[in-house]
Short mmCIF file of C-alpha atoms in Angstrom, two decimals:
data_model
loop_
_atom_site.label_atom_id
_atom_site.label_comp_id
_atom_site.label_asym_id
_atom_site.label_seq_id
_atom_site.Cartn_x
_atom_site.Cartn_y
_atom_site.Cartn_z
CA MET A 134 -27.84 11.60 8.14
CA ALA A 135 -25.91 8.31 7.52
CA SER A 136 -27.64 7.87 4.10
CA ASN A 137 -26.71 11.38 2.97
CA LEU A 138 -23.02 11.23 4.22
CA GLY A 139 -22.65 8.17 2.09
CA VAL A 140 -23.50 9.92 -1.12
CA VAL A 141 -21.70 13.31 -0.84
CA GLU A 142 -18.94 12.53 -3.30
CA LEU A 143 -21.43 10.78 -5.69
CA THR A 144 -23.74 13.73 -5.59
CA ILE A 145 -20.94 16.29 -6.33
CA ALA A 146 -19.60 14.17 -9.22
CA LEU A 147 -23.01 13.86 -10.75
CA HIS A 148 -23.55 17.63 -10.59
CA ARG A 149 -20.08 18.51 -11.90
CA VAL A 150 -20.48 16.23 -14.94
CA PHE A 151 -24.21 16.61 -15.73
CA GLU A 152 -26.08 19.97 -16.16
CA SER A 153 -29.19 19.81 -13.89
CA PRO A 154 -31.96 20.65 -14.72
CA SER A 155 -31.16 20.21 -18.43
CA ASP A 156 -30.09 16.70 -17.40
CA ALA A 157 -32.30 14.95 -14.87
CA ILE A 158 -31.03 13.23 -11.68
CA ILE A 159 -33.77 10.97 -10.24
CA TRP A 160 -33.15 9.91 -6.63
CA ASP A 161 -34.81 6.64 -5.72
CA VAL A 162 -34.43 6.77 -1.97
CA SER A 163 -34.96 10.42 -1.99
CA HIS A 164 -34.12 11.07 1.64
CA GLN A 165 -30.51 10.75 0.22
CA CYS A 166 -31.05 14.12 -1.58
CA TYR A 167 -29.73 16.47 1.13
CA ALA A 168 -26.37 17.23 -0.65
CA HIS A 169 -28.33 17.56 -3.90
CA LYS A 170 -30.64 20.18 -2.16
CA LEU A 171 -27.64 22.09 -0.78
CA ILE A 172 -26.01 22.56 -4.15
CA THR A 173 -29.20 23.32 -6.15
CA GLY A 174 -30.11 26.59 -4.40
CA ARG A 175 -31.55 25.59 -1.11
CA TYR A 176 -28.55 26.09 1.15
CA LYS A 177 -29.89 29.18 2.79
CA ASP A 178 -33.20 27.39 3.69
CA PHE A 179 -31.58 24.16 4.79
CA SER A 180 -32.13 24.90 8.49
CA THR A 181 -35.93 24.63 7.74
CA LEU A 182 -35.55 21.01 6.67
CA ARG A 183 -38.56 18.85 7.70
CA LYS A 184 -40.06 21.77 9.68
CA LYS A 185 -43.49 23.42 9.20
CA ASP A 186 -43.39 25.55 5.97
CA GLY A 187 -39.80 24.56 5.43
CA ILE A 188 -38.12 22.43 2.74
CA THR A 189 -39.09 18.76 2.58
CA GLY A 190 -36.93 15.77 3.43
CA PHE A 191 -37.43 14.28 -0.02
CA THR A 192 -37.29 15.48 -3.61
CA ASN A 193 -40.22 17.73 -4.49
CA SER A 194 -40.94 19.10 -7.90
CA ASN A 195 -42.94 21.97 -6.26
CA GLU A 196 -39.85 23.01 -4.44
CA SER A 197 -37.21 23.14 -7.19
CA GLU A 198 -36.78 22.65 -10.93
CA HIS A 199 -33.94 20.29 -10.02
CA ASP A 200 -36.46 17.86 -8.47
CA PHE A 201 -38.38 16.07 -11.19
CA PHE A 202 -40.75 14.04 -9.04
CA ILE A 203 -42.35 14.17 -5.52
CA ASN A 204 -40.58 11.00 -4.54
CA GLY A 205 -40.17 9.03 -1.27
CA HIS A 206 -39.01 5.43 -0.89
CA SER A 207 -38.44 3.36 -3.05
CA SER A 208 -37.76 1.20 -6.14
CA THR A 209 -39.44 3.67 -8.47
CA SER A 210 -36.50 5.53 -10.00
CA ILE A 211 -35.70 3.40 -13.03
CA SER A 212 -39.26 3.25 -14.25
CA THR A 213 -39.84 7.05 -13.68
CA ALA A 214 -36.50 7.94 -15.20
CA LEU A 215 -37.32 5.83 -18.29
CA GLY A 216 -40.73 7.48 -18.63
CA LEU A 217 -39.10 10.96 -18.36
CA LEU A 218 -36.50 10.05 -20.94
CA THR A 219 -39.20 8.84 -23.32
CA SER A 220 -41.22 11.95 -22.97
CA TRP A 221 -38.07 14.19 -23.48
CA GLU A 222 -37.29 12.21 -26.72
CA LEU A 223 -40.87 12.96 -27.95
CA GLN A 224 -40.30 16.64 -27.27
CA ASN A 225 -36.84 16.56 -28.97
CA LYS A 226 -35.11 17.34 -25.78
CA HIS A 227 -31.59 15.83 -25.61
CA GLY A 228 -30.66 15.95 -21.93
CA LYS A 229 -29.35 12.91 -20.04
CA VAL A 230 -31.53 11.14 -17.50
CA ILE A 231 -29.80 9.41 -14.54
CA ALA A 232 -31.58 7.10 -11.99
CA VAL A 233 -29.78 6.72 -8.67
CA ILE A 234 -30.91 3.52 -6.90
CA GLY A 235 -29.60 1.69 -3.88
CA ASP A 236 -28.90 -2.01 -3.58
CA GLY A 237 -31.81 -2.42 -1.15
CA ALA A 238 -34.21 -0.68 -3.43
CA LEU A 239 -33.02 -2.79 -6.37
CA THR A 240 -34.67 -5.79 -4.74
CA GLY A 241 -38.19 -4.20 -5.36
CA GLY A 242 -40.29 -5.64 -8.12
CA MET A 243 -40.86 -2.25 -9.81
CA ALA A 244 -37.09 -1.75 -10.06
CA LEU A 245 -36.63 -5.10 -11.74
CA GLU A 246 -39.52 -4.33 -14.19
CA GLY A 247 -37.76 -1.03 -14.96
CA LEU A 248 -34.50 -2.77 -15.63
CA SER A 249 -36.24 -5.26 -17.92
CA ASN A 250 -38.05 -2.58 -19.89
CA ALA A 251 -34.96 -0.38 -20.19
CA GLY A 252 -32.86 -3.25 -21.46
CA LEU A 253 -35.55 -4.11 -24.05
CA ILE A 254 -36.11 -0.62 -25.52
CA GLN A 255 -32.40 0.32 -25.40
CA LYS A 256 -32.73 4.11 -24.65
CA ASN A 257 -29.75 6.08 -23.33
CA LEU A 258 -30.71 5.63 -19.70
CA ILE A 259 -28.00 5.86 -16.97
CA VAL A 260 -28.58 3.87 -13.80
CA VAL A 261 -26.21 4.51 -10.93
CA LEU A 262 -26.36 1.61 -8.54
CA ASN A 263 -25.34 2.94 -5.05
CA ASP A 264 -24.27 -0.20 -3.27
CA ASN A 265 -23.73 0.10 0.50
CA GLN A 266 -24.89 -3.30 1.54
CA MET A 267 -27.74 -1.75 3.50
CA SER A 268 -31.41 -0.84 3.27
CA ILE A 269 -33.23 -0.36 6.59
CA GLU A 270 -31.12 -3.24 7.87
CA HIS A 271 -28.25 -5.22 6.29
CA ASN A 272 -29.44 -6.65 3.00
CA THR A 273 -30.17 -10.36 2.55
CA GLY A 274 -31.34 -12.59 -0.29
CA ALA A 275 -30.18 -13.53 -3.76
CA ILE A 276 -29.77 -9.92 -5.13
CA SER A 277 -27.63 -8.95 -2.21
CA SER A 278 -25.42 -12.04 -2.62
CA TYR A 279 -25.17 -11.37 -6.38
CA LEU A 280 -24.02 -7.78 -5.88
CA SER A 281 -21.45 -8.97 -3.35
CA ARG A 282 -19.96 -11.25 -6.02
CA LEU A 283 -19.89 -8.38 -8.55
CA THR A 284 -17.82 -6.25 -6.20
CA MET A 285 -14.99 -8.79 -6.49
CA SER A 286 -14.52 -7.87 -10.14
CA HIS A 287 -12.40 -4.79 -9.32
CA GLN A 288 -9.39 -6.34 -11.11
CA TYR A 289 -11.20 -6.15 -14.43
CA GLN A 290 -12.14 -2.52 -13.95
CA LYS A 291 -8.61 -1.56 -12.92
CA PHE A 292 -7.32 -3.31 -16.09
CA ARG A 293 -9.96 -1.71 -18.27
CA TYR A 294 -9.29 1.83 -17.28
CA GLY A 295 -5.51 1.38 -17.50
CA PHE A 296 -6.02 -0.13 -20.93
CA ASP A 297 -8.24 2.76 -22.13
CA LYS A 298 -5.67 5.25 -20.87
CA LEU A 299 -3.00 3.54 -22.94
CA ILE A 300 -5.16 3.47 -26.09
CA ASP A 301 -6.00 7.11 -25.77
CA LYS A 302 -2.26 7.89 -26.09
CA ILE A 303 -2.04 6.19 -29.45
CA PRO A 304 -2.65 8.78 -32.19
CA TYR A 305 -4.59 8.11 -35.50
CA LEU A 306 -6.15 4.83 -34.71
CA ASN A 307 -8.24 3.67 -37.74
CA THR A 308 -11.78 2.44 -37.46
CA PHE A 309 -10.86 -1.26 -37.87
CA PHE A 310 -8.38 -1.14 -34.92
CA ARG A 311 -10.91 0.68 -32.69
CA LYS A 312 -13.55 -2.12 -33.52
CA PHE A 313 -10.96 -4.76 -32.68
CA ILE A 314 -10.21 -3.13 -29.28
CA PHE A 315 -13.97 -2.89 -28.50
CA ARG A 316 -14.51 -6.56 -29.32
CA PHE A 317 -11.42 -7.51 -27.31
CA LYS A 318 -12.71 -5.70 -24.22
CA ARG A 319 -16.15 -7.32 -24.51
CA SER A 320 -14.60 -10.73 -24.90
CA LEU A 321 -12.48 -10.07 -21.78
CA LYS A 322 -15.51 -8.98 -19.88
CA GLY A 323 -17.36 -12.06 -20.93
CA LEU A 324 -14.49 -14.14 -19.62
CA LEU A 325 -14.01 -12.33 -16.24
CA LEU A 326 -17.61 -11.24 -15.53
CA THR A 327 -19.58 -14.29 -16.48
CA ASN A 328 -23.38 -14.30 -15.92
CA ASN A 329 -23.61 -10.57 -15.36
CA LEU A 330 -27.30 -9.81 -14.75
CA PHE A 331 -27.07 -6.35 -16.17
CA THR A 332 -25.29 -7.24 -19.38
CA ASP A 333 -27.67 -10.05 -19.90
CA LEU A 334 -30.52 -7.61 -19.69
CA GLY A 335 -28.99 -5.42 -22.34
CA PHE A 336 -27.07 -2.89 -20.29
CA GLU A 337 -23.44 -1.80 -20.51
CA TYR A 338 -22.01 -2.48 -17.01
CA VAL A 339 -19.29 -0.28 -15.44
CA GLY A 340 -18.00 -1.04 -11.96
CA PRO A 341 -17.68 -1.66 -9.21
CA LEU A 342 -16.13 1.84 -8.48
CA ASP A 343 -15.08 3.52 -5.29
CA GLY A 344 -18.11 5.72 -4.47
CA HIS A 345 -16.01 8.09 -2.33
CA ASN A 346 -13.45 8.89 -5.04
CA GLU A 347 -15.04 12.02 -6.44
CA ALA A 348 -12.39 12.68 -9.13
CA GLY A 349 -12.54 9.14 -10.27
CA LEU A 350 -16.36 9.19 -10.47
CA GLU A 351 -16.13 12.32 -12.60
CA ARG A 352 -13.85 10.63 -15.11
CA VAL A 353 -16.17 7.62 -15.38
CA PHE A 354 -19.37 9.74 -15.75
CA ARG A 355 -17.76 11.77 -18.50
CA LYS A 356 -17.06 8.58 -20.42
CA VAL A 357 -20.47 7.06 -19.65
CA MET A 358 -22.39 10.11 -20.87
CA LYS A 359 -20.99 9.43 -24.44
CA LEU A 360 -22.27 5.83 -24.52
CA GLN A 361 -25.26 4.77 -26.60
CA GLY A 362 -27.88 2.61 -24.94
CA PRO A 363 -28.60 1.87 -21.27
CA VAL A 364 -25.71 1.62 -18.78
CA VAL A 365 -25.42 0.61 -15.14
CA VAL A 366 -22.64 2.37 -13.10
CA HIS A 367 -22.05 0.35 -9.93
CA VAL A 368 -20.53 2.32 -7.10
CA VAL A 369 -19.66 1.03 -3.65
CA THR A 370 -20.27 3.51 -0.83
CA LYS A 371 -20.30 3.44 3.03
CA LYS A 372 -23.24 4.87 4.99
CA GLY A 373 -22.11 7.67 7.37
CA LYS A 374 -18.84 8.08 5.52
CA GLY A 375 -16.61 10.63 7.28
CA TYR A 376 -18.44 10.66 10.63
CA SER A 377 -17.39 7.66 12.73
CA PRO A 378 -20.56 7.44 14.98
CA ALA A 379 -22.66 7.19 11.80
CA GLU A 380 -20.16 4.79 10.13
CA ASN A 381 -20.22 2.48 13.13
CA HIS A 382 -24.00 2.65 13.60
CA PRO A 383 -25.51 3.56 10.30
#
């Protein structure tokens, strides 16, 4: 339950902004999909979860049109989401594809291959990095240390969204001035977020964000869905959020 309590606000924000199943939400660690199941038509059957002839504990395409893959655990979401997006483009389908992956799963080789390929081919893939500093145990290693450093860049994000809010209030901005603002923000990001792995791979990077601020996540996702090219949205969450026994012993 700890994993699912940690993504309640994130799940609600995703479903309020994106239109599943016209837009696809691909859960990497798909035992985090309980809130997703509850709000996609399986509430009345939820008491049968993981029981014989009941609904499964993971996403299952045989169970719902909102589940795009029979998926377990882990590190596959970026690659499968990129494949789904490519196939939709060949069919002239224009939905958004969102891969939700945890910081633990990001250490898997297939996840890194997916990032590399997505950055190369520059499709409009959205990767939500759910960073709770946990996998089965507390994360270790270079990727974990790197993400911890990224979470210290909150000051830049606070400035960025305050700046965007100010610019939105200025009427009749011409194209030249908008380009100037865009370049200014990219330069500032380069100064404050040096050696960002995701931007170096060709992604736009947004974050880190409070993963339990549902309204704030909605605002960000509405902006992100308009971006062209691949983007990583880095959210920081706490396993077991809202239930102290699970928070203390996730």
